[in-house]
Amino acid sequence: MKIIESDFQAWMGGIQARTEAALARLLPPPHMAPARLHQAMRYATLEGGKRVRPLLVFAAGEVAAAPPERLEFAACAVELIHAYSLVHDDLPCMDDDVLRRGKPTVHVEFDEATALLVGDALQSLAFQLLADQRLADDPRVQLDMVRTLAVAAGSRGMAGGQQIDLESTGKALTLPELEVMHIHKTGALIRAAVTLGAACGHVDPSQKSSLDRYGKAMGLAFQVVDDALDYEGSTGTLGKTAGKDSRQGKPTYVSALGLPRTRELAGELRADALAALEQLGDRGRRLGQLADFIVLRKF
Ligand code: GRG
């Protein structure tokens, strides 16, 4: 597998910084009433995270020659949904965790009721961002972007996957059941990030279907790698409590397949994602580099 290239590091740093600045600008200011809620929203979202979903939005946008100003809004919308999901996932009624992105979780730093509202408000803001500006030439395409994000976050996407996750604790899932859970819980939003980036510009139907194949493969690869890292990694490196899946009796790829086969599966999904990019030529270069980053990451 390739070493992450230095031009990719520079590109990634630029998009991460751009996303951070855009989120800081688009989130309500910390002293605006109700200040505690706005401070907690900013705490949950800013200065943390790899920004993988915004990176995917921008990389897919390159395939579609999309204007970066549009991509910025789409990237922030997806990241806000992701930040909301982490806040709710950490709540005592869900995963009950105290550490996220190397800091105390939102309900620990603030309180549980505020954390609940933070998630609600981040989700609403995400959809506001998709509706506030012109993000696609055709308004019907923009409406479809709103729909794509809603489906990805909802009961047929991330929230549904989380429900399956809650019901699976203490059970051994078959591989197809594990895949269904993760395609929804983690994969749906990653796939939507790719779709949204492309929708900000222009792609033909065959490019659109290649991008969707890439997004689907990387959505699952992301979770397969996450399972491996939860098993192999340390709390210090991950910035969240390591080894929690097995302690909580959660079915994972590592518990189903063992670590070596889990790593192999991640490599196979990466290969499928790269095969999907073949017909996109050089415009798919960043997506290819991101596939490597997602599979090789250590946190
Ligand atoms: C509460 C509706 C609801 C959904 C929660 C996505 C999710 C569903 C929970 C997150 C818990 C989790 C650890 C899932 C595994 C994969 C994942 C999404 C990891 C965190 O994403 P990263 O690594 O995080 O992109 P950063 O901090 O880098 O943004």
Coordinates of N, CA and C and ligand atoms in Angstrom, one line a residue, residues 48-53 79 82-90 94-95 100-101 153 158-162 165 182 185-186 189-190 222-223 226-227 238 240 245 297 299, ligand 1:
G48 N -11.4 19.9 16.4 CA -11.3 18.5 16.7 C -11.8 17.7 15.5
G49 N -11.3 16.5 15.4 CA -11.7 15.6 14.3 C -10.9 15.7 13.1
K50 N -10.9 14.7 12.3 CA -10.1 14.6 11.1 C -10.8 15.3 9.9
R51 N -12.1 15.6 10.1 CA -12.8 16.2 9.0 C -12.8 15.3 7.7
V52 N -13.0 14.0 7.9 CA -13.0 13.1 6.8 C -14.1 13.4 5.8
R53 N -15.3 13.7 6.4 CA -16.5 13.9 5.5 C -16.3 15.2 4.7
E79 N -20.5 17.8 8.1 CA -19.8 17.7 9.4 C -20.6 18.0 10.6
H82 N -22.4 14.9 11.4 CA -21.5 14.0 12.1 C -21.3 14.4 13.6
A83 N -21.0 15.7 13.8 CA -20.8 16.2 15.1 C -22.0 15.9 16.0
Y84 N -23.2 16.2 15.5 CA -24.4 15.8 16.3 C -24.4 14.4 16.7
S85 N -24.1 13.5 15.7 CA -24.2 12.1 16.0 C -23.2 11.6 17.1
L86 N -22.0 12.3 17.1 CA -21.0 11.9 18.1 C -21.5 12.4 19.5
V87 N -22.1 13.6 19.6 CA -22.6 14.1 20.9 C -23.7 13.2 21.4
H88 N -24.7 12.8 20.5 CA -25.7 11.9 21.0 C -25.2 10.5 21.3
D89 N -24.3 10.0 20.5 CA -23.7 8.7 20.7 C -23.0 8.5 22.0
D90 N -22.4 9.6 22.5 CA -21.7 9.6 23.8 C -22.6 9.7 25.0
M94 N -26.8 6.1 25.5 CA -26.3 5.4 24.3 C -25.0 4.8 24.7
D95 N -23.9 5.3 24.2 CA -22.6 4.6 24.5 C -22.0 5.0 25.9
R100 N -14.0 12.3 24.0 CA -14.2 12.4 22.5 C -13.3 13.5 22.0
R101 N -12.6 13.1 20.9 CA -11.6 14.0 20.3 C -10.7 14.6 21.4
A153 N -29.1 10.7 7.2 CA -29.1 10.9 8.7 C -30.3 10.2 9.4
M158 N -28.2 6.8 9.2 CA -27.4 6.8 10.4 C -28.2 6.4 11.7
A159 N -29.4 7.1 11.9 CA -30.2 6.9 13.1 C -30.7 5.4 13.1
G160 N -31.1 4.9 12.0 CA -31.5 3.5 11.9 C -30.4 2.6 12.2
G161 N -29.2 2.9 11.7 CA -28.0 2.0 12.0 C -27.7 2.1 13.5
Q162 N -27.9 3.2 14.1 CA -27.6 3.3 15.6 C -28.6 2.5 16.3
D165 N -27.5 -1.0 16.1 CA -26.3 -1.1 17.0 C -26.8 -1.3 18.5
H182 N -23.5 -1.4 9.7 CA -22.4 -0.3 9.5 C -22.7 0.5 8.2
K185 N -25.2 2.9 9.9 CA -24.7 3.8 11.0 C -23.6 4.7 10.5
T186 N -22.6 4.2 9.9 CA -21.4 5.0 9.5 C -21.4 5.3 8.0
L189 N -23.6 8.3 5.8 CA -23.2 9.7 5.8 C -22.0 9.9 5.0
I190 N -21.1 9.0 5.0 CA -19.9 9.0 4.2 C -20.2 9.0 2.7
F222 N -14.4 2.6 6.1 CA -14.1 3.5 7.3 C -14.5 2.7 8.6
Q223 N -15.6 2.0 8.6 CA -16.0 1.4 9.8 C -15.2 0.1 10.1
D226 N -12.2 1.4 11.6 CA -12.6 1.9 13.0 C -12.6 0.7 14.0
D227 N -13.2 -0.4 13.6 CA -13.2 -1.6 14.4 C -11.8 -2.1 14.7
L238 N -6.2 7.6 19.9 CA -7.6 7.7 19.3 C -8.3 8.9 19.8
K240 N -10.4 8.9 22.0 CA -11.7 8.4 22.6 C -11.3 7.1 23.3
D245 N -15.6 -1.4 22.4 CA -16.5 -2.3 21.7 C -16.6 -3.7 22.3
R297 N -5.0 5.2 8.2 CA -5.0 6.1 9.4 C -4.7 5.3 10.7
F299 N -5.7 6.9 13.7 CA -6.6 7.4 14.7 C -8.0 7.8 14.0
Ligands
GRG1 C1 -26.8 9.1 17.7 C2 -28.2 9.2 15.7 C3 -27.0 8.8 16.3 C4 -26.0 8.2 15.6 C5 -24.7 7.8 16.1 C6 -22.1 7.6 13.8 C7 -22.7 7.2 15.0 C8 -24.1 7.0 15.1 C9 -22.0 7.2 16.2 C10 -20.6 7.4 16.3 C11 -19.9 6.4 17.1 C12 -18.8 5.7 16.4 C13 -17.5 5.7 17.2 C14 -19.0 5.2 15.3 C15 -17.9 4.5 14.5 C16 -17.4 5.2 13.3 C17 -17.3 6.7 13.5 C18 -18.4 7.5 13.0 C19 -16.2 7.2 14.2 C20 -16.0 8.6 14.4 O1 -15.8 9.3 13.2 P1 -14.4 9.9 12.9 O2 -13.2 9.0 13.1 O3 -14.3 11.1 14.0 O4 -14.5 10.6 11.6 P2 -13.6 12.5 14.1 O5 -13.5 12.8 15.5 O6 -12.3 12.4 13.4 O7 -14.6 13.4 13.3

